[in-house]
PDB file of C-alpha atoms and ligand atoms in Angstrom:
ATOM      1  CA  MET Y 787      39.556 -16.165  44.300  1.00 42.00           C
ATOM      2  CA  ASN Y 788      42.363 -18.640  44.816  1.00 46.00           C
ATOM      3  CA  ASP Y 789      45.718 -18.986  46.401  1.00 52.00           C
ATOM      4  CA  PRO Y 790      44.478 -18.174  49.916  1.00 48.00           C
ATOM      5  CA  ALA Y 791      47.223 -17.101  52.281  1.00 52.00           C
ATOM      6  CA  VAL Y 792      47.386 -20.475  53.945  1.00 51.00           C
ATOM      7  CA  PRO Y 793      50.282 -20.824  56.403  1.00 53.00           C
ATOM      8  CA  ALA Y 794      52.768 -23.375  55.033  1.00 57.00           C
ATOM      9  CA  SER Y 795      52.341 -25.399  58.240  1.00 73.00           C
ATOM     10  CA  ARG Y 796      48.698 -26.172  57.479  1.00 87.00           C
ATOM     11  CA  PRO Y 797      47.835 -28.755  54.785  1.00 91.00           C
ATOM     12  CA  ARG Y 798      46.501 -27.148  51.635  1.00 97.00           C
ATOM     13  CA  TYR Y 799      43.709 -28.298  49.301  1.00 98.00           C
ATOM     14  CA  PHE Y 800      44.398 -28.833  45.604  1.00 98.00           C
ATOM     15  CA  ALA Y 801      42.028 -29.875  42.824  1.00 98.00           C
ATOM     16  CA  LEU Y 802      43.032 -32.432  40.208  1.00 98.00           C
ATOM     17  CA  ILE Y 803      40.646 -32.650  37.266  1.00 98.00           C
ATOM     18  CA  PRO Y 804      40.934 -35.663  34.925  1.00 98.00           C
ATOM     19  CA  ALA Y 805      39.890 -34.295  31.516  1.00 98.00           C
ATOM     20  CA  ALA Y 806      41.640 -36.595  29.034  1.00 98.00           C
ATOM     21  CA  GLY Y 807      38.673 -38.788  28.093  1.00 98.00           C
ATOM     22  CA  VAL Y 808      37.209 -39.172  24.619  1.00 97.00           C
ATOM     23  CA  GLY Y 809      33.515 -39.280  25.565  1.00 97.00           C
ATOM     24  CA  ALA Y 810      32.686 -42.472  23.659  1.00 97.00           C
ATOM     25  CA  ARG Y 811      29.271 -42.902  25.328  1.00 98.00           C
ATOM     26  CA  MET Y 812      28.362 -39.298  24.481  1.00 98.00           C
ATOM     27  CA  ALA Y 813      29.050 -40.109  20.818  1.00 96.00           C
ATOM     28  CA  ALA Y 814      29.420 -36.409  20.032  1.00 96.00           C
ATOM     29  CA  GLY Y 815      32.361 -36.859  17.663  1.00 93.00           C
ATOM     30  CA  SER Y 816      34.547 -34.812  20.019  1.00 94.00           C
ATOM     31  CA  PRO Y 817      35.558 -35.053  23.682  1.00 97.00           C
ATOM     32  CA  LYS Y 818      32.479 -34.297  25.796  1.00 98.00           C
ATOM     33  CA  GLN Y 819      34.363 -32.111  28.307  1.00 98.00           C
ATOM     34  CA  TYR Y 820      34.412 -29.329  25.705  1.00 98.00           C
ATOM     35  CA  LEU Y 821      30.742 -29.525  24.689  1.00 98.00           C
ATOM     36  CA  PRO Y 822      28.849 -26.315  25.479  1.00 98.00           C
ATOM     37  CA  ILE Y 823      26.574 -26.194  28.510  1.00 98.00           C
ATOM     38  CA  LEU Y 824      24.613 -22.950  28.725  1.00 97.00           C
ATOM     39  CA  GLY Y 825      27.041 -21.597  26.141  1.00 97.00           C
ATOM     40  CA  LYS Y 826      30.218 -22.362  28.130  1.00 97.00           C
ATOM     41  CA  PRO Y 827      32.449 -25.441  27.680  1.00 98.00           C
ATOM     42  CA  MET Y 828      31.605 -28.129  30.239  1.00 98.00           C
ATOM     43  CA  LEU Y 829      35.162 -28.161  31.596  1.00 98.00           C
ATOM     44  CA  ARG Y 830      35.097 -24.409  32.194  1.00 98.00           C
ATOM     45  CA  HIS Y 831      32.041 -24.805  34.455  1.00 98.00           C
ATOM     46  CA  THR Y 832      34.043 -27.342  36.449  1.00 97.00           C
ATOM     47  CA  LEU Y 833      37.150 -25.176  36.635  1.00 98.00           C
ATOM     48  CA  ASP Y 834      35.081 -22.155  37.679  1.00 98.00           C
ATOM     49  CA  ALA Y 835      33.605 -24.143  40.587  1.00 98.00           C
ATOM     50  CA  PHE Y 836      37.088 -24.630  42.054  1.00 98.00           C
ATOM     51  CA  LEU Y 837      38.150 -21.074  41.215  1.00 98.00           C
ATOM     52  CA  SER Y 838      35.117 -19.871  43.216  1.00 97.00           C
ATOM     53  CA  SER Y 839      36.199 -21.765  46.332  1.00 97.00           C
ATOM     54  CA  PRO Y 840      38.546 -19.844  48.662  1.00 97.00           C
ATOM     55  CA  ARG Y 841      39.676 -23.175  50.138  1.00 97.00           C
ATOM     56  CA  ILE Y 842      41.328 -24.423  46.935  1.00 98.00           C
ATOM     57  CA  ALA Y 843      44.973 -23.357  46.690  1.00 98.00           C
ATOM     58  CA  HIS Y 844      45.355 -24.326  43.029  1.00 98.00           C
ATOM     59  CA  THR Y 845      43.658 -26.423  40.362  1.00 98.00           C
ATOM     60  CA  TYR Y 846      45.406 -28.829  37.980  1.00 98.00           C
ATOM     61  CA  VAL Y 847      43.708 -30.239  34.907  1.00 98.00           C
ATOM     62  CA  VAL Y 848      44.984 -33.386  33.184  1.00 98.00           C
ATOM     63  CA  VAL Y 849      44.479 -33.481  29.419  1.00 98.00           C
ATOM     64  CA  SER Y 850      45.819 -35.533  26.543  1.00 98.00           C
ATOM     65  CA  ALA Y 851      49.280 -34.586  25.354  1.00 98.00           C
ATOM     66  CA  ASP Y 852      47.875 -33.378  22.021  1.00 97.00           C
ATOM     67  CA  ASP Y 853      44.714 -31.713  23.346  1.00 98.00           C
ATOM     68  CA  PRO Y 854      44.071 -28.822  20.906  1.00 97.00           C
ATOM     69  CA  VAL Y 855      41.360 -27.045  22.914  1.00 97.00           C
ATOM     70  CA  ILE Y 856      42.455 -26.587  26.529  1.00 98.00           C
ATOM     71  CA  ASP Y 857      44.693 -23.543  26.037  1.00 97.00           C
ATOM     72  CA  ALA Y 858      41.736 -21.554  24.679  1.00 96.00           C
ATOM     73  CA  ILE Y 859      39.518 -22.172  27.707  1.00 96.00           C
ATOM     74  CA  VAL Y 860      41.836 -22.357  30.683  1.00 95.00           C
ATOM     75  CA  PRO Y 861      41.535 -19.210  32.818  1.00 93.00           C
ATOM     76  CA  GLY Y 862      44.481 -16.864  33.268  1.00 88.00           C
ATOM     77  CA  GLN Y 863      45.249 -17.846  36.861  1.00 95.00           C
ATOM     78  CA  GLY Y 864      44.512 -20.492  39.462  1.00 97.00           C
ATOM     79  CA  VAL Y 865      44.678 -23.357  36.959  1.00 98.00           C
ATOM     80  CA  SER Y 866      47.648 -25.288  35.511  1.00 98.00           C
ATOM     81  CA  VAL Y 867      47.462 -27.721  32.591  1.00 98.00           C
ATOM     82  CA  LEU Y 868      49.143 -31.134  32.847  1.00 98.00           C
ATOM     83  CA  ARG Y 869      49.479 -32.753  29.421  1.00 98.00           C
ATOM     84  CA  CYS Y 870      49.845 -36.303  30.766  1.00 98.00           C
ATOM     85  CA  GLY Y 871      46.481 -37.974  30.172  1.00 98.00           C
ATOM     86  CA  GLY Y 872      46.543 -41.787  30.098  1.00 97.00           C
ATOM     87  CA  ALA Y 873      44.569 -44.619  28.527  1.00 95.00           C
ATOM     88  CA  THR Y 874      42.218 -44.856  31.526  1.00 95.00           C
ATOM     89  CA  ARG Y 875      40.805 -42.390  34.033  1.00 96.00           C
ATOM     90  CA  MET Y 876      42.985 -43.897  36.727  1.00 96.00           C
ATOM     91  CA  GLU Y 877      46.145 -43.643  34.641  1.00 95.00           C
ATOM     92  CA  SER Y 878      45.385 -39.990  33.912  1.00 97.00           C
ATOM     93  CA  ILE Y 879      45.073 -39.333  37.635  1.00 98.00           C
ATOM     94  CA  ARG Y 880      48.189 -41.361  38.479  1.00 97.00           C
ATOM     95  CA  ASN Y 881      50.164 -39.431  35.841  1.00 98.00           C
ATOM     96  CA  GLY Y 882      48.796 -36.172  37.186  1.00 98.00           C
ATOM     97  CA  LEU Y 883      49.799 -37.039  40.745  1.00 98.00           C
ATOM     98  CA  GLN Y 884      53.299 -37.876  39.539  1.00 98.00           C
ATOM     99  CA  ALA Y 885      53.508 -34.488  37.819  1.00 98.00           C
ATOM    100  CA  LEU Y 886      52.550 -32.818  41.130  1.00 98.00           C
ATOM    101  CA  HIS Y 887      55.436 -34.411  43.036  1.00 97.00           C
ATOM    102  CA  GLY Y 888      57.269 -31.553  44.724  1.00 95.00           C
ATOM    103  CA  ALA Y 889      54.492 -29.029  44.099  1.00 96.00           C
ATOM    104  CA  VAL Y 890      52.113 -30.732  46.555  1.00 97.00           C
ATOM    105  CA  ALA Y 891      53.268 -31.783  50.028  1.00 97.00           C
ATOM    106  CA  PRO Y 892      52.644 -35.374  51.190  1.00 97.00           C
ATOM    107  CA  ASP Y 893      50.044 -34.254  53.751  1.00 97.00           C
ATOM    108  CA  ASP Y 894      48.273 -31.819  51.416  1.00 98.00           C
ATOM    109  CA  TRP Y 895      44.780 -32.836  50.311  1.00 98.00           C
ATOM    110  CA  VAL Y 896      43.985 -33.597  46.681  1.00 98.00           C
ATOM    111  CA  LEU Y 897      40.354 -33.329  45.513  1.00 99.00           C
ATOM    112  CA  VAL Y 898      39.957 -35.429  42.365  1.00 99.00           C
ATOM    113  CA  HIS Y 899      36.947 -34.305  40.349  1.00 98.00           C
ATOM    114  CA  ASP Y 900      35.631 -35.408  36.967  1.00 98.00           C
ATOM    115  CA  ALA Y 901      35.680 -32.710  34.284  1.00 98.00           C
ATOM    116  CA  ALA Y 902      32.334 -34.291  33.295  1.00 98.00           C
ATOM    117  CA  ARG Y 903      30.625 -33.133  36.501  1.00 98.00           C
ATOM    118  CA  PRO Y 904      29.986 -29.438  35.754  1.00 98.00           C
ATOM    119  CA  GLY Y 905      27.278 -29.022  38.402  1.00 98.00           C
ATOM    120  CA  LEU Y 906      29.764 -28.792  41.272  1.00 98.00           C
ATOM    121  CA  ASP Y 907      29.867 -25.567  43.251  1.00 98.00           C
ATOM    122  CA  ALA Y 908      31.761 -24.011  46.175  1.00 98.00           C
ATOM    123  CA  GLU Y 909      29.029 -25.113  48.610  1.00 98.00           C
ATOM    124  CA  LEU Y 910      29.524 -28.817  47.764  1.00 98.00           C
ATOM    125  CA  ILE Y 911      33.321 -28.420  47.858  1.00 98.00           C
ATOM    126  CA  ASP Y 912      33.020 -26.808  51.282  1.00 98.00           C
ATOM    127  CA  ARG Y 913      30.668 -29.543  52.522  1.00 98.00           C
ATOM    128  CA  LEU Y 914      33.104 -32.274  51.449  1.00 98.00           C
ATOM    129  CA  ILE Y 915      36.117 -30.580  53.040  1.00 98.00           C
ATOM    130  CA  VAL Y 916      34.354 -29.743  56.310  1.00 98.00           C
ATOM    131  CA  GLU Y 917      32.649 -33.126  56.757  1.00 98.00           C
ATOM    132  CA  THR Y 918      35.713 -35.152  55.758  1.00 98.00           C
ATOM    133  CA  GLY Y 919      37.802 -33.103  58.175  1.00 97.00           C
ATOM    134  CA  GLU Y 920      41.001 -34.971  59.039  1.00 97.00           C
ATOM    135  CA  HIS Y 921      39.517 -38.435  58.348  1.00 98.00           C
ATOM    136  CA  PRO Y 922      42.618 -40.500  57.564  1.00 98.00           C
ATOM    137  CA  ALA Y 923      40.922 -42.434  54.731  1.00 98.00           C
ATOM    138  CA  GLY Y 924      39.621 -39.274  53.049  1.00 98.00           C
ATOM    139  CA  GLY Y 925      36.091 -38.708  51.783  1.00 98.00           C
ATOM    140  CA  LEU Y 926      33.868 -38.378  48.740  1.00 99.00           C
ATOM    141  CA  LEU Y 927      30.560 -36.936  47.719  1.00 98.00           C
ATOM    142  CA  ALA Y 928      27.909 -39.586  47.169  1.00 98.00           C
ATOM    143  CA  LEU Y 929      24.130 -40.046  47.102  1.00 98.00           C
ATOM    144  CA  PRO Y 930      22.124 -42.832  48.775  1.00 98.00           C
ATOM    145  CA  VAL Y 931      20.267 -45.050  46.308  1.00 98.00           C
ATOM    146  CA  VAL Y 932      16.544 -44.211  46.301  1.00 97.00           C
ATOM    147  CA  ASP Y 933      15.314 -46.523  43.516  1.00 97.00           C
ATOM    148  CA  THR Y 934      14.930 -50.265  43.627  1.00 98.00           C
ATOM    149  CA  VAL Y 935      18.058 -51.873  42.198  1.00 98.00           C
ATOM    150  CA  LYS Y 936      17.920 -54.695  39.658  1.00 98.00           C
ATOM    151  CA  ARG Y 937      20.710 -56.926  38.449  1.00 98.00           C
ATOM    152  CA  ASN Y 938      20.326 -58.200  34.898  1.00 98.00           C
ATOM    153  CA  VAL Y 939      22.760 -60.946  33.929  1.00 97.00           C
ATOM    154  CA  ALA Y 940      21.980 -62.350  30.467  1.00 97.00           C
ATOM    155  CA  GLY Y 941      18.295 -61.784  31.017  1.00 97.00           C
ATOM    156  CA  GLU Y 942      18.271 -63.242  34.514  1.00 98.00           C
ATOM    157  CA  VAL Y 943      16.783 -60.367  36.534  1.00 98.00           C
ATOM    158  CA  SER Y 944      16.976 -60.151  40.315  1.00 98.00           C
ATOM    159  CA  THR Y 945      16.578 -57.429  42.904  1.00 98.00           C
ATOM    160  CA  VAL Y 946      19.564 -56.197  44.865  1.00 98.00           C
ATOM    161  CA  SER Y 947      18.920 -54.810  48.318  1.00 97.00           C
ATOM    162  CA  ARG Y 948      19.495 -51.083  48.284  1.00 97.00           C
ATOM    163  CA  ASP Y 949      20.181 -50.957  52.005  1.00 97.00           C
ATOM    164  CA  GLY Y 950      23.442 -49.142  52.522  1.00 97.00           C
ATOM    165  CA  LEU Y 951      23.996 -48.539  48.780  1.00 98.00           C
ATOM    166  CA  TRP Y 952      25.295 -45.141  47.687  1.00 98.00           C
ATOM    167  CA  LEU Y 953      26.224 -43.805  44.249  1.00 98.00           C
ATOM    168  CA  ALA Y 954      29.719 -42.310  44.278  1.00 98.00           C
ATOM    169  CA  GLN Y 955      30.243 -38.820  42.906  1.00 98.00           C
ATOM    170  CA  THR Y 956      33.328 -36.623  42.888  1.00 98.00           C
ATOM    171  CA  PRO Y 957      35.271 -34.785  44.277  1.00 99.00           C
ATOM    172  CA  GLN Y 958      36.962 -37.569  46.157  1.00 99.00           C
ATOM    173  CA  MET Y 959      39.577 -36.170  48.528  1.00 98.00           C
ATOM    174  CA  PHE Y 960      42.636 -37.816  50.047  1.00 98.00           C
ATOM    175  CA  ARG Y 961      46.003 -36.819  51.407  1.00 98.00           C
ATOM    176  CA  TYR Y 962      48.467 -36.747  48.520  1.00 98.00           C
ATOM    177  CA  ARG Y 963      50.703 -39.473  49.979  1.00 98.00           C
ATOM    178  CA  LEU Y 964      47.742 -41.850  50.527  1.00 98.00           C
ATOM    179  CA  LEU Y 965      46.280 -41.376  47.052  1.00 98.00           C
ATOM    180  CA  VAL Y 966      49.674 -41.958  45.410  1.00 98.00           C
ATOM    181  CA  ARG Y 967      50.160 -45.138  47.492  1.00 98.00           C
ATOM    182  CA  ALA Y 968      46.667 -46.408  46.683  1.00 98.00           C
ATOM    183  CA  LEU Y 969      46.913 -45.869  42.929  1.00 97.00           C
ATOM    184  CA  ASP Y 970      50.451 -47.266  42.780  1.00 96.00           C
ATOM    185  CA  ALA Y 971      49.160 -50.399  44.518  1.00 96.00           C
ATOM    186  CA  ALA Y 972      46.295 -50.840  42.029  1.00 94.00           C
ATOM    187  CA  THR Y 973      47.137 -53.759  39.765  1.00 86.00           C
ATOM    188  CA  ASP Y 974      44.411 -53.241  37.132  1.00 86.00           C
ATOM    189  CA  PRO Y 975      43.885 -49.548  36.278  1.00 77.00           C
ATOM    190  CA  SER Y 976      40.781 -50.299  34.205  1.00 80.00           C
ATOM    191  CA  ALA Y 977      39.149 -51.943  37.248  1.00 86.00           C
ATOM    192  CA  VAL Y 978      39.637 -48.858  39.434  1.00 91.00           C
ATOM    193  CA  THR Y 979      36.675 -46.740  38.334  1.00 95.00           C
ATOM    194  CA  ASP Y 980      36.977 -44.339  41.245  1.00 98.00           C
ATOM    195  CA  ASP Y 981      39.820 -43.289  43.507  1.00 98.00           C
ATOM    196  CA  ALA Y 982      38.040 -44.332  46.708  1.00 98.00           C
ATOM    197  CA  SER Y 983      38.016 -47.969  45.575  1.00 97.00           C
ATOM    198  CA  ALA Y 984      41.815 -47.921  45.384  1.00 98.00           C
ATOM    199  CA  VAL Y 985      41.960 -46.558  48.942  1.00 98.00           C
ATOM    200  CA  GLU Y 986      39.440 -49.176  50.090  1.00 97.00           C
ATOM    201  CA  ALA Y 987      41.693 -51.858  48.599  1.00 96.00           C
ATOM    202  CA  LEU Y 988      44.275 -50.791  51.193  1.00 97.00           C
ATOM    203  CA  GLY Y 989      41.749 -51.706  53.894  1.00 97.00           C
ATOM    204  CA  LEU Y 990      40.632 -48.124  54.567  1.00 98.00           C
ATOM    205  CA  ALA Y 991      37.083 -46.684  54.566  1.00 98.00           C
ATOM    206  CA  PRO Y 992      36.702 -43.211  53.058  1.00 98.00           C
ATOM    207  CA  LYS Y 993      33.852 -41.121  54.463  1.00 98.00           C
ATOM    208  CA  LEU Y 994      30.691 -40.695  52.395  1.00 98.00           C
ATOM    209  CA  VAL Y 995      29.437 -37.101  52.318  1.00 98.00           C
ATOM    210  CA  GLU Y 996      26.024 -36.332  50.833  1.00 98.00           C
ATOM    211  CA  GLY Y 997      26.364 -34.740  47.409  1.00 98.00           C
ATOM    212  CA  HIS Y 998      23.597 -33.494  45.142  1.00 98.00           C
ATOM    213  CA  PRO Y 999      21.823 -34.711  41.982  1.00 98.00           C
ATOM    214  CA  ARG Y1000      23.009 -31.538  40.191  1.00 98.00           C
ATOM    215  CA  ASN Y1001      26.537 -32.935  40.515  1.00 98.00           C
ATOM    216  CA  LEU Y1002      25.692 -35.631  37.958  1.00 98.00           C
ATOM    217  CA  LYS Y1003      28.297 -37.051  35.618  1.00 98.00           C
ATOM    218  CA  VAL Y1004      27.491 -35.996  32.064  1.00 98.00           C
ATOM    219  CA  THR Y1005      27.876 -39.331  30.293  1.00 98.00           C
ATOM    220  CA  LEU Y1006      25.059 -39.810  27.738  1.00 98.00           C
ATOM    221  CA  PRO Y1007      23.559 -37.301  25.279  1.00 98.00           C
ATOM    222  CA  ALA Y1008      20.454 -36.728  27.415  1.00 98.00           C
ATOM    223  CA  ASP Y1009      22.671 -35.659  30.330  1.00 98.00           C
ATOM    224  CA  ILE Y1010      23.612 -32.392  28.592  1.00 98.00           C
ATOM    225  CA  ARG Y1011      20.086 -30.976  28.885  1.00 98.00           C
ATOM    226  CA  ILE Y1012      19.733 -32.267  32.441  1.00 98.00           C
ATOM    227  CA  ALA Y1013      22.976 -30.558  33.427  1.00 98.00           C
ATOM    228  CA  GLU Y1014      21.795 -27.340  31.753  1.00 98.00           C
ATOM    229  CA  MET Y1015      18.522 -27.422  33.693  1.00 98.00           C
ATOM    230  CA  TYR Y1016      20.345 -27.886  36.993  1.00 97.00           C
ATOM    231  CA  LEU Y1017      22.881 -25.191  36.202  1.00 97.00           C
ATOM    232  CA  ALA Y1018      20.220 -22.733  35.011  1.00 97.00           C
ATOM    233  CA  ALA Y1019      18.188 -23.326  38.183  1.00 94.00           C
ATOM    234  CA  HIS Y1020      21.281 -22.927  40.353  1.00 86.00           C
ATOM    235  CA  GLN Y1021      22.708 -19.734  38.821  1.00 73.00           C
ATOM    236  CA  PRO Y1022      23.370 -17.062  41.430  1.00 60.00           C
ATOM    237  CA  GLU Y1023      20.932 -14.138  41.269  1.00 57.00           C
ATOM    238  CA  PRO Y1024      22.392 -11.478  38.953  1.00 54.00           C
ATOM    239  CA  THR Y1025      23.828  -8.593  40.980  1.00 52.00           C
ATOM    240  CA  GLU Y1026      22.125  -5.197  40.417  1.00 57.00           C
TER     241      GLU Y1026
HETATM  242  N1  CTP K1566      41.644 -41.912  29.878  1.00 72.04           N
HETATM  243  C1  CTP K1566      40.808 -41.082  30.553  1.00 72.04           C
HETATM  244  C2  CTP K1566      39.418 -41.383  30.660  1.00 72.04           C
HETATM  245  C3  CTP K1566      38.589 -40.498  31.340  1.00 72.04           C
HETATM  246  N2  CTP K1566      39.137 -39.369  31.881  1.00 72.04           N
HETATM  247  C4  CTP K1566      38.277 -38.399  32.559  1.00 72.04           C
HETATM  248  O1  CTP K1566      37.601 -39.010  33.642  1.00 72.04           O
HETATM  249  C5  CTP K1566      36.320 -38.383  33.823  1.00 72.04           C
HETATM  250  C6  CTP K1566      35.213 -39.419  33.986  1.00 72.04           C
HETATM  251  O2  CTP K1566      35.312 -40.318  32.906  1.00 72.04           O
HETATM  252  P1  CTP K1566      34.105 -40.605  31.871  1.00 72.04           P
HETATM  253  O3  CTP K1566      32.854 -39.917  32.285  1.00 72.04           O
HETATM  254  O4  CTP K1566      34.076 -42.062  31.604  1.00 72.04           O
HETATM  255  O5  CTP K1566      34.634 -39.824  30.565  1.00 72.04           O
HETATM  256  P2  CTP K1566      35.084 -40.513  29.218  1.00 72.04           P
HETATM  257  O6  CTP K1566      36.063 -41.592  29.491  1.00 72.04           O
HETATM  258  O7  CTP K1566      35.463 -39.398  28.296  1.00 72.04           O
HETATM  259  O8  CTP K1566      33.688 -41.138  28.708  1.00 72.04           O
HETATM  260  P3  CTP K1566      33.512 -42.553  27.953  1.00 72.04           P
HETATM  261  O9  CTP K1566      33.796 -43.605  28.993  1.00 72.04           O
HETATM  262  O10 CTP K1566      32.074 -42.524  27.525  1.00 72.04           O
HETATM  263  O11 CTP K1566      34.494 -42.562  26.825  1.00 72.04           O
HETATM  264  C7  CTP K1566      36.081 -37.490  32.618  1.00 72.04           C
HETATM  265  O12 CTP K1566      36.197 -36.127  33.007  1.00 72.04           O
HETATM  266  C8  CTP K1566      37.175 -37.888  31.641  1.00 72.04           C
HETATM  267  O13 CTP K1566      37.628 -36.790  30.848  1.00 72.04           O
HETATM  268  C9  CTP K1566      40.506 -39.085  31.787  1.00 72.04           C
HETATM  269  O14 CTP K1566      40.972 -38.049  32.282  1.00 72.04           O
HETATM  270  N3  CTP K1566      41.321 -39.952  31.126  1.00 72.04           N
HETATM  271  C1  LIG K1567      34.604 -41.503  39.473  1.00 72.04           C
HETATM  272  C2  LIG K1567      33.143 -41.685  39.183  1.00 72.04           C
HETATM  273  O1  LIG K1567      32.592 -40.484  38.655  1.00 72.04           O
HETATM  274  C3  LIG K1567      32.417 -42.040  40.459  1.00 72.04           C
HETATM  275  O2  LIG K1567      31.079 -42.354  40.192  1.00 72.04           O
HETATM  276  C4  LIG K1567      32.899 -42.792  38.137  1.00 72.04           C
HETATM  277  O3  LIG K1567      33.377 -44.029  38.630  1.00 72.04           O
HETATM  278  C5  LIG K1567      33.591 -42.490  36.819  1.00 72.04           C
HETATM  279  O4  LIG K1567      33.258 -43.536  35.929  1.00 72.04           O
HETATM  280  P1  LIG K1567      33.589 -43.352  34.382  1.00 72.04           P
HETATM  281  O5  LIG K1567      33.176 -44.619  33.710  1.00 72.04           O
HETATM  282  O6  LIG K1567      35.086 -43.113  34.317  1.00 72.04           O
HETATM  283  O7  LIG K1567      32.799 -42.182  33.920  1.00 72.04           O
END
């Protein structure tokens, strides 16, 4: 259920899903966001997570201008397609934000979430929104590092302290005006691998909110089966 009757005076929450990648590391011969997971396209799992959250006013998905698949999988309501994908993830998001000018108010919140993270659900969306609250620098789901971390530079191996290290997930949520300012200020789009880093470059510290391993980014071929196992284990009990 979407489009909650949120009074215009209160900031609303919108989802922006970058889905214009080619999936080179997946090496599937087609964009990975459309590969089936438990028989449903990966992107549809992601869209359904936002459609299941009563907090999300509307979801926007950014695809390539010539994407031939999206129209067949986008649900009938609650989701709008923006055919403005760019050469990098950040450019796709920046183009998407530009397309939302006028539709989203400056103080509305935008939750940017990778199409390639199909394990998201309404519980994690709720946790991010509640724990980020009104934090001026926004917030993101993340997981503390639990393994020992090695750096390997041309065969020179060393150990990096894992104290204070977290692995960023998505959604990453920011007020619309802040996210636009941060991405506009980014000089090298290919160096901005997540939206929080652009906000940090302004001198701000987004809040880290504990995510979940099931919210993994499906990047390599082995990740498909892992995502399926998480999703199968996390399916709601069938109603009688
Ligand atoms: N130019 C791009 C590149 C990526 N993305 C999106 O950003 C998310 C995270 O990117 P990633 O996992 O790197 O996806 P790809 O870029 O498709 O993967 P690869 O780097 O292996 O090509 C994905 O949902 C992807 O579709 C995008 O919208 N536009
Ligand atoms: C945004 C992100 O998912 C946070 O971990 C990650 O940076 C995306 O990286 P990618 O190389 O674009 O998949």
